CSV table of C-alpha atoms and ligand atoms in Angstrom, one decimal:
chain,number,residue,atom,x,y,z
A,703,UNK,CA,-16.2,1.3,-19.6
A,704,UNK,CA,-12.4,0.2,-19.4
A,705,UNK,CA,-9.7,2.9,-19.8
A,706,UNK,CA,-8.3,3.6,-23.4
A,707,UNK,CA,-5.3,4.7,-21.8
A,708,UNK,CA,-2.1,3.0,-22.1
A,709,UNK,CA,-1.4,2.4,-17.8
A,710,UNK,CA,0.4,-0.8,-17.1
A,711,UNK,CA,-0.4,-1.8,-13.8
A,712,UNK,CA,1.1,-4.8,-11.8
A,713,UNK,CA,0.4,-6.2,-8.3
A,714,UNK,CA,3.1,-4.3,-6.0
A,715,UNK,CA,2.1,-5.5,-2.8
A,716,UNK,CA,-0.5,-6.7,-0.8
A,717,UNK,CA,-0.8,-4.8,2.4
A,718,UNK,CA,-1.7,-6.6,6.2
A,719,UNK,CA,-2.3,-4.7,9.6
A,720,UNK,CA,-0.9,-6.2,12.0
A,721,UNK,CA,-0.5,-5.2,15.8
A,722,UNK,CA,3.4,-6.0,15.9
A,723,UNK,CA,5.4,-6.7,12.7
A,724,UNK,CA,7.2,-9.8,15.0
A,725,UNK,CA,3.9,-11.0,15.7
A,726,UNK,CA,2.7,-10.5,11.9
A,727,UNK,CA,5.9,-12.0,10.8
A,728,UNK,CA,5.2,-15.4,12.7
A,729,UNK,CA,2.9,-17.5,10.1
A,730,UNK,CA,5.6,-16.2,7.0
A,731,UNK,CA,8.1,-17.7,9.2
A,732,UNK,CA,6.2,-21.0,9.5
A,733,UNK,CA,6.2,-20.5,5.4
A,734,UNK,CA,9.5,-20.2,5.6
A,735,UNK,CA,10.6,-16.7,4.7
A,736,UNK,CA,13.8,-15.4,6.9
A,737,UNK,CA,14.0,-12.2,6.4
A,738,UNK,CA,11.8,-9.0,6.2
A,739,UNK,CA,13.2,-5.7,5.0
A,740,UNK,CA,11.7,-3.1,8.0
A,741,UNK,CA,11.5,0.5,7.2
A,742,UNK,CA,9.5,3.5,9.3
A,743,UNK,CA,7.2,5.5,7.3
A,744,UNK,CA,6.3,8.7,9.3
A,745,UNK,CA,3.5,9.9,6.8
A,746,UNK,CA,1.5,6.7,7.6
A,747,UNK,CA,3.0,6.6,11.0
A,748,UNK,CA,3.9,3.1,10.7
A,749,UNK,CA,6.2,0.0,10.7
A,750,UNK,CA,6.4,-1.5,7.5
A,751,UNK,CA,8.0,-5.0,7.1
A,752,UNK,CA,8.2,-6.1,3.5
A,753,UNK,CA,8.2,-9.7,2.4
A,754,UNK,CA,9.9,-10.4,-1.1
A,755,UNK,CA,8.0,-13.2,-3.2
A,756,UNK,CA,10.5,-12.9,-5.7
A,757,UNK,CA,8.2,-12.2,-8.7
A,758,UNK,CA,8.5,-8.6,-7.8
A,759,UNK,CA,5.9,-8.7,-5.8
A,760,UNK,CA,5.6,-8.4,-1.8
A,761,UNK,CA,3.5,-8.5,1.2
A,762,UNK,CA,3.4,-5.7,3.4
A,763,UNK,CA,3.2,-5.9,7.3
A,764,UNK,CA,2.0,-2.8,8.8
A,765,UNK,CA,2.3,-2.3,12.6
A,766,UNK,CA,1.0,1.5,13.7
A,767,UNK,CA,3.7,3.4,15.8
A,768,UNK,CA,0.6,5.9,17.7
A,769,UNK,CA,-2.4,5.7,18.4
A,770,UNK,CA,-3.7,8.2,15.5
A,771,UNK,CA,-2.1,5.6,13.4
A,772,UNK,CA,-4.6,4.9,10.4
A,773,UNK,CA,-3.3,1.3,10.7
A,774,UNK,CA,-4.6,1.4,14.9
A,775,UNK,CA,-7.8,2.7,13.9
A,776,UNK,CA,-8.4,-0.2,11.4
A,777,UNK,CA,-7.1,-2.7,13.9
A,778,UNK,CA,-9.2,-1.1,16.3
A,779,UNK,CA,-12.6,-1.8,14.2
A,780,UNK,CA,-11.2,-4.4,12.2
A,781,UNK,CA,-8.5,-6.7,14.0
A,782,UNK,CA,-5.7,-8.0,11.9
A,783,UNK,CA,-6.3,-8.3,8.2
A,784,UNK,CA,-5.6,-7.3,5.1
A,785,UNK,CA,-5.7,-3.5,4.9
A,786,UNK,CA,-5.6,-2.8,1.0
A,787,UNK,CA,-4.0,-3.4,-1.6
A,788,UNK,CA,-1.2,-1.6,-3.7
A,789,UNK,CA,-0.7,-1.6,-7.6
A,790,UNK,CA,2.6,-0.2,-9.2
A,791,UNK,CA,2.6,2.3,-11.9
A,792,UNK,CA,4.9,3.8,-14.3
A,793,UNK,CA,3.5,7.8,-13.9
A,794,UNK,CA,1.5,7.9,-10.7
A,795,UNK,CA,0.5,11.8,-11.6
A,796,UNK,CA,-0.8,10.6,-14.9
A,797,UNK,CA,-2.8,7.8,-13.3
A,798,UNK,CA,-4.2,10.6,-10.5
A,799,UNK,CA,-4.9,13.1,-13.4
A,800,UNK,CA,-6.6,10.7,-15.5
A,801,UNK,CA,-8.5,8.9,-12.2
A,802,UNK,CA,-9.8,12.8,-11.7
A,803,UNK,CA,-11.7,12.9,-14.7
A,804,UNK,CA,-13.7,9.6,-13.9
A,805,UNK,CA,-17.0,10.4,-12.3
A,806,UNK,CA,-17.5,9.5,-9.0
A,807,UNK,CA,-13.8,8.6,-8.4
A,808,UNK,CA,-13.2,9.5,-4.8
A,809,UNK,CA,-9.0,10.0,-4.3
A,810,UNK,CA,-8.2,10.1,-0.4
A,811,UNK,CA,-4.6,11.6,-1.7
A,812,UNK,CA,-5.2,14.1,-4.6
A,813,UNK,CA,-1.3,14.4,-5.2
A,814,UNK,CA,1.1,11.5,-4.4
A,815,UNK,CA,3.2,11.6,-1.1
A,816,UNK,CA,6.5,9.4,0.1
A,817,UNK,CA,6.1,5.8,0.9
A,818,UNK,CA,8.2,2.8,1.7
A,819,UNK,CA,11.3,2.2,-0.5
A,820,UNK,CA,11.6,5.7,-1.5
A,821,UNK,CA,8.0,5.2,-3.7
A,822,UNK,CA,5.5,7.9,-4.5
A,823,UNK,CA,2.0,6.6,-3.2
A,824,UNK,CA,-1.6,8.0,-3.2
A,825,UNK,CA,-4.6,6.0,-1.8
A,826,UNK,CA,-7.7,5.4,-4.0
A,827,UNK,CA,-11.3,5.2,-1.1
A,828,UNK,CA,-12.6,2.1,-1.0
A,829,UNK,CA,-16.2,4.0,-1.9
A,830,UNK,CA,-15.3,4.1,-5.3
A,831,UNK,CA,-13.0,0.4,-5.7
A,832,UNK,CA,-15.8,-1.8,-5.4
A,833,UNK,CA,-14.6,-1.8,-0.7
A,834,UNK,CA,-10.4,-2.1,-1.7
A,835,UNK,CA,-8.4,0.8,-0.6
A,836,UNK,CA,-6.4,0.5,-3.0
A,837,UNK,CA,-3.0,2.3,-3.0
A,838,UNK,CA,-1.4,3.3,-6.3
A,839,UNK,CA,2.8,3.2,-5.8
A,840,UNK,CA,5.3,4.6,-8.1
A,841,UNK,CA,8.7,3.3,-7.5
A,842,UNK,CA,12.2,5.3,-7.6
A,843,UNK,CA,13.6,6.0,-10.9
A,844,UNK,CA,16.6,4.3,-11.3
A,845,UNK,CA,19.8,5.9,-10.8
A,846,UNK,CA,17.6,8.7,-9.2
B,2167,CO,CO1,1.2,-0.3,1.0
């Protein structure tokens, strides 16, 4: 059944492990991007490198900084890849809320936590998205 709620939801990012962000940032290069905006996000305990595609969406290196890294345990089973996917969302406690009452709608972050860019994030399991971990991101008020 699809949602009678009114949600907007738009691609944010796309997000891709990657063992170094220089070593991730290599085939963007060859694209011909220049510059990636790098930011540490010690709740994830990664590197982030965001690449601007300049419809206000992006693609999101993620190198792991330890071992315990969720990012160096995906690498670890996985190799580099794309690691999940992020949607953007006007009220990310409304979404959770709402995302609660579905049945069978397992939430690996209950409430939403700081990400990159000064966002609120929560992560969606990939059991209940069809195999996406899916991150939901709510972006800095502005003038906040
Ligand atoms: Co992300």
């Amino acid at each position: 059944m699809l949602p009678n709620v009114d949600f907007e939801y738009e691609l944010d990012h796309i997000g891709v492990a990657t063992r170094s962000l220089e070593e991730g940032l290599k085939f963007y290069e060859a694209l011909g991007f220049k510059e990636m905006h790098k930011e540490e996000v010690p709740t994830e305990r990664v590197r982030v490198g965001m690449l601007e595609l300049g419809n206000s969406s992006r693609i999101e290196l993620l190198e792991p900084t330890s071992e315990d890294s969720p990012i160096a345990k995906f690498l670890d089973k996985r190799g580099p890849g794309i690691h999940h996917i992020c949607l953007r969302v006007k009220d990310i406690k409304a979404v959770l809320a709402h995302l609660r009452t579905q049945e069978g709608v397992r939430l690996i972050d209950e409430a939403p936590k700081p990400g990159a860019h000064g966002c609120q994030v929560a992560f969606v399991h990939p059991k209940s998205t069809g195999g996406v971990l899916l991150e939901l991101s709510q972006p800095p008020q502005a003038g906040a």
